[in-house]
Every structure is written in C-alpha cells, then in structure tokens.
GROMACS .gro file of C-alpha atoms in nm:
model
  411
    1PHE     CA    1   0.000   0.000   0.000
    2ARG     CA    2   0.270   0.250   0.099
    3LEU     CA    3   0.493   0.170  -0.199
    4PHE     CA    4   0.196   0.181  -0.438
    5VAL     CA    5   0.094   0.528  -0.321
    6ALA     CA    6   0.455   0.653  -0.323
    7PHE     CA    7   0.512   0.548  -0.685
    8ARG     CA    8   0.165   0.672  -0.785
    9TYR     CA    9   0.245   1.018  -0.650
   10MET     CA   10   0.562   1.030  -0.859
   11LYS     CA   11   0.352   1.010  -1.179
   12THR     CA   12   0.267   1.378  -1.202
   13ARG     CA   13  -0.020   1.519  -1.403
   14ARG     CA   14   0.016   1.795  -1.664
   15GLU     CA   15  -0.076   2.068  -1.419
   16GLN     CA   16   0.205   1.946  -1.190
   17ALA     CA   17   0.476   1.986  -1.456
   18PHE     CA   18   0.681   2.217  -1.236
   19THR     CA   19   0.704   1.952  -0.965
   20SER     CA   20   0.817   1.704  -1.227
   21VAL     CA   21   1.093   1.940  -1.342
   22VAL     CA   22   1.215   1.987  -0.985
   23THR     CA   23   1.217   1.608  -0.939
   24ALA     CA   24   1.425   1.565  -1.256
   25VAL     CA   25   1.668   1.832  -1.135
   26SER     CA   26   1.702   1.646  -0.804
   27VAL     CA   27   1.783   1.319  -0.982
   28LEU     CA   28   2.027   1.503  -1.210
   29GLY     CA   29   2.201   1.664  -0.911
   30VAL     CA   30   2.257   1.331  -0.736
   31MET     CA   31   2.369   1.173  -1.063
   32VAL     CA   32   2.627   1.446  -1.138
   33GLY     CA   33   2.757   1.440  -0.781
   34VAL     CA   34   2.802   1.063  -0.775
   35ALA     CA   35   2.964   1.056  -1.121
   36ALA     CA   36   3.202   1.340  -1.032
   37LEU     CA   37   3.304   1.170  -0.707
   38ILE     CA   38   3.370   0.836  -0.877
   39ILE     CA   39   3.579   0.996  -1.154
   40ALA     CA   40   3.779   1.207  -0.908
   41LEU     CA   41   3.853   0.911  -0.679
   42ALA     CA   42   3.941   0.695  -0.982
   43LEU     CA   43   4.189   0.962  -1.092
   44LEU     CA   44   4.367   0.978  -0.756
   45THR     CA   45   4.360   0.600  -0.718
   46GLY     CA   46   4.509   0.569  -1.066
   47PHE     CA   47   4.787   0.811  -0.978
   48GLN     CA   48   4.863   0.623  -0.658
   49ASP     CA   49   4.855   0.276  -0.816
   50ASP     CA   50   5.066   0.374  -1.116
   51ILE     CA   51   5.334   0.550  -0.915
   52GLN     CA   52   5.330   0.267  -0.662
   53ASP     CA   53   5.387   0.007  -0.936
   54LYS     CA   54   5.673   0.209  -1.083
   55LEU     CA   55   5.835   0.261  -0.745
   56ILE     CA   56   5.819  -0.112  -0.679
   57GLY     CA   57   5.957  -0.180  -1.027
   58ALA     CA   58   6.250   0.061  -0.999
   59ASN     CA   59   6.347  -0.031  -0.642
   60ALA     CA   60   6.390  -0.331  -0.419
   61HIS     CA   61   6.131  -0.388  -0.145
   62VAL     CA   62   6.362  -0.367   0.159
   63PHE     CA   63   6.699  -0.194   0.212
   64VAL     CA   64   6.952  -0.297   0.478
   65GLN     CA   65   7.213  -0.034   0.563
   66SER     CA   66   7.490   0.001   0.819
   67TRP     CA   67   7.486   0.281   1.075
   68GLY     CA   68   7.832   0.364   0.943
   69ALA     CA   69   7.928   0.516   0.607
   70LEU     CA   70   7.949   0.187   0.417
   71LEU     CA   71   7.824  -0.167   0.468
   72GLU     CA   72   8.136  -0.386   0.490
   73ASP     CA   73   7.988  -0.728   0.579
   74HIS     CA   74   7.736  -0.732   0.296
   75GLU     CA   75   7.771  -1.107   0.231
   76PHE     CA   76   7.667  -1.188   0.587
   77VAL     CA   77   7.370  -0.947   0.558
   78ALA     CA   78   7.262  -1.091   0.222
   79GLU     CA   79   7.283  -1.452   0.345
   80THR     CA   80   7.089  -1.364   0.662
   81ALA     CA   81   6.817  -1.193   0.459
   82ARG     CA   82   6.787  -1.488   0.218
   83GLY     CA   83   6.726  -1.718   0.515
   84VAL     CA   84   6.407  -1.536   0.615
   85ASP     CA   85   6.075  -1.683   0.498
   86GLY     CA   86   5.916  -1.467   0.230
   87VAL     CA   87   6.245  -1.331   0.094
   88ILE     CA   88   6.310  -1.407  -0.275
   89ALA     CA   89   6.657  -1.257  -0.323
   90ALA     CA   90   6.912  -1.018  -0.175
   91SER     CA   91   7.193  -0.834  -0.348
   92PRO     CA   92   7.448  -0.565  -0.249
   93THR     CA   93   7.472  -0.232  -0.431
   94LEU     CA   94   7.684   0.084  -0.412
   95VAL     CA   95   7.542   0.425  -0.502
   96LEU     CA   96   7.757   0.722  -0.606
   97ASN     CA   97   7.674   1.076  -0.710
   98GLY     CA   98   7.865   1.236  -0.993
   99LEU     CA   99   7.870   1.411  -1.328
  100ILE     CA  100   7.837   1.251  -1.670
  101GLN     CA  101   7.951   1.390  -2.003
  102GLY     CA  102   7.876   1.247  -2.345
  103GLY     CA  103   7.842   1.388  -2.694
  104ALA     CA  104   7.713   1.720  -2.560
  105ALA     CA  105   7.956   1.992  -2.455
  106GLY     CA  106   7.830   2.015  -2.097
  107SER     CA  107   7.790   1.762  -1.817
  108THR     CA  108   7.489   1.668  -1.610
  109PHE     CA  109   7.421   1.517  -1.268
  110VAL     CA  110   7.393   1.140  -1.241
  111ASN     CA  111   7.321   0.881  -0.972
  112LEU     CA  112   7.551   0.585  -1.037
  113LYS     CA  113   7.425   0.253  -0.905
  114GLY     CA  114   7.694  -0.014  -0.889
  115VAL     CA  115   7.529  -0.353  -0.928
  116ASN     CA  116   7.586  -0.717  -0.997
  117PRO     CA  117   7.367  -0.772  -1.309
  118ARG     CA  118   7.235  -1.106  -1.184
  119GLY     CA  119   7.161  -0.974  -0.835
  120GLU     CA  120   6.997  -0.660  -0.975
  121ALA     CA  121   6.774  -0.867  -1.202
  122GLU     CA  122   6.664  -1.076  -0.902
  123THR     CA  123   6.588  -0.782  -0.668
  124SER     CA  124   6.443  -0.510  -0.893
  125GLN     CA  125   6.279  -0.473  -1.234
  126MET     CA  126   6.510  -0.203  -1.368
  127LEU     CA  127   6.696  -0.440  -1.601
  128ASP     CA  128   6.359  -0.576  -1.719
  129ARG     CA  129   6.281  -0.227  -1.849
  130LEU     CA  130   6.568  -0.218  -2.102
  131ILE     CA  131   6.453  -0.063  -2.427
  132GLU     CA  132   6.786  -0.101  -2.605
  133GLY     CA  133   7.108  -0.291  -2.545
  134SER     CA  134   7.180  -0.582  -2.313
  135ALA     CA  135   7.269  -0.632  -1.948
  136THR     CA  136   7.520  -0.905  -2.039
  137HIS     CA  137   7.773  -0.631  -2.125
  138LEU     CA  138   7.737  -0.459  -1.787
  139THR     CA  139   8.089  -0.573  -1.694
  140GLU     CA  140   8.432  -0.425  -1.633
  141THR     CA  141   8.523  -0.481  -1.999
  142GLY     CA  142   8.192  -0.385  -2.166
  143THR     CA  143   8.164  -0.540  -2.513
  144GLY     CA  144   8.538  -0.609  -2.520
  145THR     CA  145   8.660  -0.253  -2.563
  146GLY     CA  146   8.832  -0.253  -2.226
  147ARG     CA  147   8.598   0.014  -2.092
  148PRO     CA  148   8.335  -0.069  -1.826
  149GLY     CA  149   7.979  -0.092  -1.948
  150ILE     CA  150   7.712   0.155  -1.839
  151ILE     CA  151   7.333   0.145  -1.879
  152LEU     CA  152   7.167   0.487  -1.884
  153GLY     CA  153   6.812   0.602  -1.824
  154ALA     CA  154   6.646   0.685  -2.156
  155GLU     CA  155   6.606   1.055  -2.073
  156LEU     CA  156   6.962   1.077  -1.944
  157GLY     CA  157   7.093   0.924  -2.264
  158ALA     CA  158   6.902   1.183  -2.467
  159ASP     CA  159   7.042   1.464  -2.249
  160VAL     CA  160   7.405   1.364  -2.306
  161PHE     CA  161   7.352   1.279  -2.676
  162VAL     CA  162   7.491   0.924  -2.684
  163GLN     CA  163   7.397   0.598  -2.854
  164ILE     CA  164   7.482   0.233  -2.791
  165GLY     CA  165   7.856   0.173  -2.827
  166GLU     CA  166   7.958   0.536  -2.768
  167SER     CA  167   8.164   0.660  -2.474
  168VAL     CA  168   8.069   0.873  -2.176
  169LYS     CA  169   8.295   1.022  -1.914
  170VAL     CA  170   8.191   0.997  -1.549
  171MET     CA  171   8.338   1.201  -1.264
  172VAL     CA  172   8.275   1.136  -0.896
  173TYR     CA  173   8.394   1.314  -0.584
  174VAL     CA  174   8.592   1.087  -0.350
  175PRO     CA  175   8.622   1.233   0.005
  176GLY     CA  176   8.908   1.001   0.105
  177MET     CA  177   9.117   1.064  -0.204
  178LEU     CA  178   9.452   1.230  -0.129
  179THR     CA  179   9.553   1.519  -0.355
  180PRO     CA  180   9.823   1.790  -0.341
  181TRP     CA  181   9.554   2.019  -0.202
  182GLY     CA  182   9.449   1.783   0.075
  183ALA     CA  183   9.186   1.511   0.116
  184GLY     CA  184   8.904   1.486  -0.134
  185GLY     CA  185   8.912   1.508  -0.510
  186LEU     CA  186   8.747   1.417  -0.841
  187LYS     CA  187   8.802   1.081  -1.001
  188SER     CA  188   8.695   1.009  -1.359
  189GLU     CA  189   8.655   0.709  -1.584
  190GLU     CA  190   8.547   0.638  -1.943
  191PHE     CA  191   8.245   0.407  -1.988
  192GLU     CA  192   8.093   0.236  -2.289
  193VAL     CA  193   7.717   0.277  -2.326
  194VAL     CA  194   7.570  -0.075  -2.348
  195GLY     CA  195   7.200  -0.008  -2.292
  196PHE     CA  196   6.911   0.222  -2.202
  197PHE     CA  197   6.627   0.160  -1.958
  198ASP     CA  198   6.287   0.324  -1.924
  199VAL     CA  199   6.103   0.263  -1.595
  200GLY     CA  200   5.837   0.524  -1.676
  201MET     CA  201   5.938   0.769  -1.401
  202TYR     CA  202   6.122   1.080  -1.513
  203GLU     CA  203   6.313   1.105  -1.185
  204TYR     CA  204   6.481   0.769  -1.256
  205ASP     CA  205   6.503   0.786  -1.634
  206ASN     CA  206   6.671   1.127  -1.624
  207THR     CA  207   6.923   1.085  -1.340
  208TRP     CA  208   7.010   0.717  -1.288
  209ALA     CA  209   7.269   0.490  -1.451
  210LEU     CA  210   7.381   0.134  -1.378
  211ILE     CA  211   7.751   0.040  -1.370
  212PRO     CA  212   7.937  -0.277  -1.261
  213LEU     CA  213   7.972  -0.312  -0.885
  214GLU     CA  214   8.348  -0.359  -0.905
  215THR     CA  215   8.385  -0.038  -1.108
  216ALA     CA  216   8.178   0.156  -0.853
  217GLN     CA  217   8.397   0.025  -0.570
  218ARG     CA  218   8.711   0.126  -0.756
  219LEU     CA  219   8.576   0.473  -0.835
  220ALA     CA  220   8.471   0.533  -0.477
  221GLU     CA  221   8.785   0.372  -0.336
  222ALA     CA  222   8.546   0.180  -0.116
  223GLY     CA  223   8.732  -0.150  -0.109
  224THR     CA  224   8.459  -0.407  -0.058
  225GLY     CA  225   8.216  -0.162   0.101
  226GLU     CA  226   7.857  -0.124  -0.019
  227SER     CA  227   7.583   0.135   0.030
  228TRP     CA  228   7.321  -0.124   0.121
  229VAL     CA  229   7.185  -0.471   0.056
  230GLN     CA  230   6.858  -0.464  -0.135
  231VAL     CA  231   6.602  -0.735  -0.069
  232LYS     CA  232   6.308  -0.855  -0.276
  233VAL     CA  233   6.015  -1.022  -0.098
  234GLU     CA  234   5.716  -1.227  -0.212
  235ASP     CA  235   5.453  -0.979  -0.092
  236ALA     CA  236   5.563  -0.619  -0.151
  237PHE     CA  237   5.265  -0.489   0.046
  238ASN     CA  238   5.342  -0.687   0.359
  239THR     CA  239   5.708  -0.608   0.426
  240ALA     CA  240   5.677  -0.514   0.795
  241PRO     CA  241   5.707  -0.871   0.938
  242ILE     CA  242   6.006  -0.944   0.714
  243VAL     CA  243   6.179  -0.618   0.810
  244GLU     CA  244   6.127  -0.707   1.176
  245GLU     CA  245   6.258  -1.063   1.130
  246ILE     CA  246   6.570  -0.953   0.939
  247GLY     CA  247   6.636  -0.685   1.200
  248ASP     CA  248   6.608  -0.938   1.484
  249ARG     CA  249   6.852  -1.176   1.314
  250LEU     CA  250   7.108  -0.907   1.229
  251GLY     CA  251   7.102  -0.726   1.562
  252GLY     CA  252   7.110  -0.354   1.631
  253ASN     CA  253   7.404  -0.251   1.410
  254PHE     CA  254   7.191  -0.219   1.097
  255PHE     CA  255   6.922   0.015   0.973
  256LEU     CA  256   6.632  -0.135   0.774
  257LEU     CA  257   6.391   0.053   0.552
  258ASP     CA  258   6.114  -0.074   0.325
  259TRP     CA  259   5.983   0.100   0.013
  260GLN     CA  260   5.655   0.198   0.181
  261THR     CA  261   5.833   0.375   0.469
  262GLN     CA  262   6.075   0.535   0.224
  263ASN     CA  263   5.782   0.693   0.037
  264GLN     CA  264   5.550   0.727   0.337
  265ALA     CA  265   5.520   1.106   0.322
  266TYR     CA  266   5.430   1.098  -0.045
  267PHE     CA  267   5.156   0.836  -0.009
  268ALA     CA  268   5.021   1.008   0.304
  269ALA     CA  269   4.988   1.329   0.101
  270LEU     CA  270   4.799   1.140  -0.170
  271GLN     CA  271   4.561   0.989   0.086
  272LEU     CA  272   4.498   1.332   0.240
  273GLU     CA  273   4.433   1.477  -0.105
  274LYS     CA  274   4.192   1.193  -0.178
  275LEU     CA  275   4.002   1.262   0.145
  276ALA     CA  276   3.991   1.637   0.077
  277LEU     CA  277   3.863   1.575  -0.277
  278PHE     CA  278   3.594   1.340  -0.146
  279VAL     CA  279   3.474   1.595   0.110
  280THR     CA  280   3.478   1.880  -0.144
  281ILE     CA  281   3.295   1.705  -0.428
  282SER     CA  282   3.050   1.541  -0.187
  283LEU     CA  283   2.908   1.890  -0.139
  284ILE     CA  284   2.753   1.846  -0.485
  285VAL     CA  285   2.557   1.550  -0.351
  286SER     CA  286   2.462   1.753  -0.043
  287VAL     CA  287   2.327   2.034  -0.263
  288ALA     CA  288   2.134   1.776  -0.463
  289ALA     CA  289   1.982   1.658  -0.134
  290LEU     CA  290   1.843   2.008  -0.082
  291ASN     CA  291   1.667   1.970  -0.418
  292ILE     CA  292   1.507   1.652  -0.283
  293VAL     CA  293   1.378   1.855   0.013
  294ALA     CA  294   1.232   2.114  -0.228
  295THR     CA  295   1.076   1.839  -0.440
  296LEU     CA  296   0.903   1.680  -0.142
  297VAL     CA  297   0.783   2.015  -0.006
  298LEU     CA  298   0.621   2.097  -0.341
  299MET     CA  299   0.470   1.750  -0.369
  300ILE     CA  300   0.330   1.761  -0.016
  301LYS     CA  301   0.179   2.103  -0.089
  302ASP     CA  302   0.008   1.958  -0.398
  303LYS     CA  303  -0.106   1.644  -0.218
  304GLN     CA  304  -0.244   1.804   0.099
  305ARG     CA  305  -0.599   1.704   0.008
  306ASP     CA  306  -0.491   1.348  -0.075
  307ILE     CA  307  -0.308   1.320   0.256
  308GLY     CA  308  -0.623   1.428   0.441
  309ILE     CA  309  -0.833   1.171   0.253
  310LEU     CA  310  -0.582   0.891   0.320
  311MET     CA  311  -0.573   0.971   0.689
  312SER     CA  312  -0.954   0.987   0.700
  313LEU     CA  313  -0.965   0.641   0.544
  314GLY     CA  314  -0.744   0.503   0.818
  315ALA     CA  315  -0.385   0.565   0.704
  316SER     CA  316  -0.161   0.625   1.004
  317ARG     CA  317   0.093   0.904   1.039
  318ARG     CA  318   0.362   0.641   0.999
  319ASP     CA  319   0.212   0.541   0.664
  320ILE     CA  320   0.229   0.903   0.541
  321LEU     CA  321   0.586   0.935   0.669
  322THR     CA  322   0.689   0.616   0.486
  323ILE     CA  323   0.518   0.723   0.161
  324PHE     CA  324   0.712   1.048   0.126
  325MET     CA  325   1.040   0.907   0.259
  326THR     CA  326   1.012   0.634  -0.005
  327GLN     CA  327   0.968   0.899  -0.274
  328GLY     CA  328   1.282   1.084  -0.167
  329LEU     CA  329   1.477   0.758  -0.136
  330VAL     CA  330   1.374   0.653  -0.487
  331ILE     CA  331   1.497   0.987  -0.625
  332GLY     CA  332   1.830   0.934  -0.449
  333LEU     CA  333   1.859   0.571  -0.564
  334VAL     CA  334   1.784   0.651  -0.928
  335GLY     CA  335   2.036   0.937  -0.929
  336THR     CA  336   2.298   0.719  -0.755
  337VAL     CA  337   2.261   0.423  -0.994
  338VAL     CA  338   2.269   0.641  -1.307
  339GLY     CA  339   2.562   0.839  -1.165
  340LEU     CA  340   2.746   0.516  -1.083
  341VAL     CA  341   2.709   0.380  -1.436
  342LEU     CA  342   2.804   0.716  -1.589
  343GLY     CA  343   3.104   0.773  -1.361
  344VAL     CA  344   3.248   0.423  -1.400
  345SER     CA  345   3.197   0.431  -1.779
  346ILE     CA  346   3.369   0.769  -1.820
  347ALA     CA  347   3.660   0.667  -1.594
  348LEU     CA  348   3.715   0.340  -1.784
  349LEU     CA  349   3.700   0.516  -2.122
  350LEU     CA  350   3.942   0.790  -2.015
  351ASP     CA  351   4.186   0.528  -1.888
  352HIS     CA  352   4.154   0.300  -2.190
  353TYR     CA  353   4.217   0.575  -2.447
  354GLU     CA  354   4.473   0.762  -2.230
  355ALA     CA  355   4.268   1.072  -2.303
  356ILE     CA  356   4.450   1.314  -2.072
  357ARG     CA  357   4.819   1.339  -2.158
  358LEU     CA  358   5.084   1.480  -1.923
  359GLN     CA  359   5.439   1.607  -1.955
  360SER     CA  360   5.658   1.333  -1.811
  361GLN     CA  361   5.926   1.593  -1.730
  362VAL     CA  362   5.687   1.755  -1.482
  363TYR     CA  363   5.484   1.458  -1.359
  364TYR     CA  364   5.577   1.099  -1.284
  365LEU     CA  365   5.337   0.982  -1.555
  366SER     CA  366   5.285   1.039  -1.926
  367TYR     CA  367   4.904   1.029  -1.900
  368VAL     CA  368   4.637   1.043  -1.630
  369PRO     CA  369   4.534   0.690  -1.526
  370PHE     CA  370   4.185   0.619  -1.391
  371HIS     CA  371   4.149   0.310  -1.171
  372VAL     CA  372   3.802   0.231  -1.038
  373ARG     CA  373   3.801   0.039  -0.710
  374VAL     CA  374   3.494  -0.138  -0.574
  375GLU     CA  375   3.549   0.008  -0.225
  376ASP     CA  376   3.565   0.361  -0.369
  377PHE     CA  377   3.238   0.359  -0.562
  378THR     CA  378   3.067   0.158  -0.286
  379ARG     CA  379   3.158   0.431  -0.038
  380VAL     CA  380   3.030   0.698  -0.279
  381CYS     CA  381   2.701   0.518  -0.340
  382VAL     CA  382   2.636   0.452   0.029
  383PHE     CA  383   2.711   0.817   0.107
  384ALA     CA  384   2.476   0.943  -0.168
  385VAL     CA  385   2.190   0.715  -0.060
  386LEU     CA  386   2.230   0.807   0.309
  387VAL     CA  387   2.234   1.180   0.233
  388SER     CA  388   1.928   1.144   0.009
  389PHE     CA  389   1.748   0.942   0.276
  390ALA     CA  390   1.833   1.195   0.548
  391ALA     CA  391   1.701   1.478   0.329
  392THR     CA  392   1.358   1.313   0.311
  393PHE     CA  393   1.298   1.296   0.684
  394TYR     CA  394   1.192   1.652   0.767
  395PRO     CA  395   0.943   1.711   0.481
  396ALA     CA  396   0.802   1.359   0.527
  397TRP     CA  397   0.766   1.419   0.900
  398ARG     CA  398   0.585   1.749   0.834
  399ALA     CA  399   0.348   1.567   0.597
  400SER     CA  400   0.273   1.308   0.863
  401ARG     CA  401   0.183   1.584   1.112
  402LEU     CA  402  -0.083   1.739   0.887
  403ASP     CA  403  -0.431   1.757   1.041
  404PRO     CA  404  -0.679   1.582   0.805
  405VAL     CA  405  -0.957   1.818   0.923
  406VAL     CA  406  -0.759   2.124   0.820
  407SER     CA  407  -0.657   1.957   0.492
  408LEU     CA  408  -1.020   1.886   0.395
  409ARG     CA  409  -1.184   2.199   0.544
  410TYR     CA  410  -1.242   2.373   0.213
  411GLU     CA  411  -1.294   2.063  -0.004
   0.00000   0.00000   0.00000
C-alpha cells in the first residue's frame, strides 16, 4: 500500500509539470555528484597505483644499511636476509653521485648505481625495463673494448647525446682521495654505453645509470664496502614482518627501511588529497539533497488534500511518513545508480584511451590513469543514498503531522 501510493504520486499530471521538473533536477544533481566523485577518486587511485607500481619496479622492497658510512659485511647481511621466509633474493649495491659527459659539450648530474647484473635482475625490475642494449655487457670490460659498461636512463641518454657503443665520461667526488691540495678530489673514468632503460618515471630515467659493482667500488675507493643490501620479498605490500625478522637476526648494528616507509610522506599526502577531494565534491551530492527537500515540499503542498483523505480512510501518520520518505529515497537511488554507471563508464574510457596526456618531465606519468576500485564507488554510493534518505525525513515528518480536518476543510 505505501509503496503503491509513493510510486503513484511520482507520476505527475500535466498541471504538476513544475514539480516534475524539480524532481528531474534532483535526480540530475545526485547523478552528477556521484559521477564526479567516482571519476575524481578513480583519478587519484590511478595516480597512486601507477606511481606505486613504478616505485616497486624501480626499487627493491627492503633496504639494509649500516649505521656507518658503508656496509662492509654485505655477504653476511645478504645470506641472513635470504634465510628469512618470504624473501626471494638479496643483493648488495653501491650508489655514487657524480657528473656525466657524453656527446654534448656540458655535463649533467647522475646517480651511479653499482650492481651485480644477476643480483639486480633478481631484486628489482630495472633491467627488465631495457629498451635497447643488453645487461650481459654490464661488466668491467663492456663489449670487449676494455671500458666498463654503463646502462643509462632513456632521458639521461638523450640529455648527453649518446647511442649504444659510444663513450661517456663519469666524474665522482671521493672524500678520502689524497691530492696535493688535501683530502678529497674528483676521479673520472670512461664508460661504454651498453644499454638504455625506461622505468616510466622521469626522476629515474633522467638521473640514474647502472655500472658494474666492481667499477663503482674502484671509483669510490670503497674497497669491498657497499651502500646497502637490497632485498626482494614475495609480498611487496606486507614487508613489515620481514623487516622485523631480518632486524632481529642481524642485531642492532643495521638500519632497515622498506619501500613503503621510504615513500610514506608521499603516499600520506595522496591519501589526504583523496580525502579532501571526497569531502569537497560530496558537497555536490549535499546540494542535490536540498533539491530533494524542495521536491518533497512541493509535492506535499500539492497532495495536501490526498493526505487528508488517506488519513480519514485510516492511514496512520507512519504510513504518510513512509510514503514520502520512499519517494525521496527513490529519487536518491535513481540518481545514484545512473551516476554510478556514468562515472564508472567515463573513468574506464578515459583510462583505456589515455585521453588526458601529461608532460613526463613535470609529472611521474605520461598520462592520467583512472582506476576504479569497488570500495571507492561503494563508499560513494552509500554516502549518496544516506544523504538522500536523510534529506527526506523533515518534509516527510511534516506531511505526517498534517491535520486531516484542516486539509479537507475547504474541499
């Protein structure tokens, strides 16, 4: 009975066209709000997922460092890490900062990562992202020219104007190097370019290069010292127990850091931005809820006589309350469902066709990704329905308090 009357009241007559227009505007408002929220959350989720995947691809999952300048007992650390359940591989690496000069007249900054090619392939995906060349020549002799091999980021290679087989000169500052002017000086070496990688992040592709571990140790005059041991685990999103276990086995002389902690501030900023965007755009849904209030007020004004008749025939105040709350809820549900379909469809299309392009020099990404998560649009839909339902209560309550005698006095 209540549902029948509620849906019957939504079929407006010609003389109630204005009420029908207001109802359509209410549905449209909820629809636009829900669609905008889903698209906005899909955008931020896409950013987060894409950057997260590239960070995991370009880095190991866990880093083990010494509290001192260099990690001397890296073999012990690597073997200890490999003995922990959930660890796939561990490999030492040495990182240097320097300048690189190629075919161009000037030089540019470079992060040199000294690696064992096999260990690097087991602990990160950087060598899997080679777009030219081969990692087999990442040795002290390169392709047989007697010069060490070097693999450059694609953007870095373009900046120094070099191709496969050409030479680059690398200079690093060595604090412990003795010179006529005291301690500290520049040390340089010629490298042969044996490959280019592209991990999809400008920060890495423009500033990083891979060199043989032995060459890095010789350049830095580090002996057998390493910067850290990098560890790859089975579940990159559950590194905390493994970090704790490795730390317990090694003792307190080592510092452990996982990729999530390393980028914690960045991901926290993204989460805060996502929350702020949700709160801001949800105001559209809240405004649409006010339209539902206006719709019900107009409908109750038109149906005053009908309300009086229903109550005279035995309908309770609760029945009247339910009738008009159902109407408002239906408006909210229709707007939410249509908005959900529209928002998800637009987000999937924008992602599939990479419709919004970006400058990779400015952003981490070359286009704006849109990833729709079930939990995101579920939260949006529940919020929209609850707001719509809450907006129906006051006008429906006012309708239920109408006096049937007053409503029918002049009929």
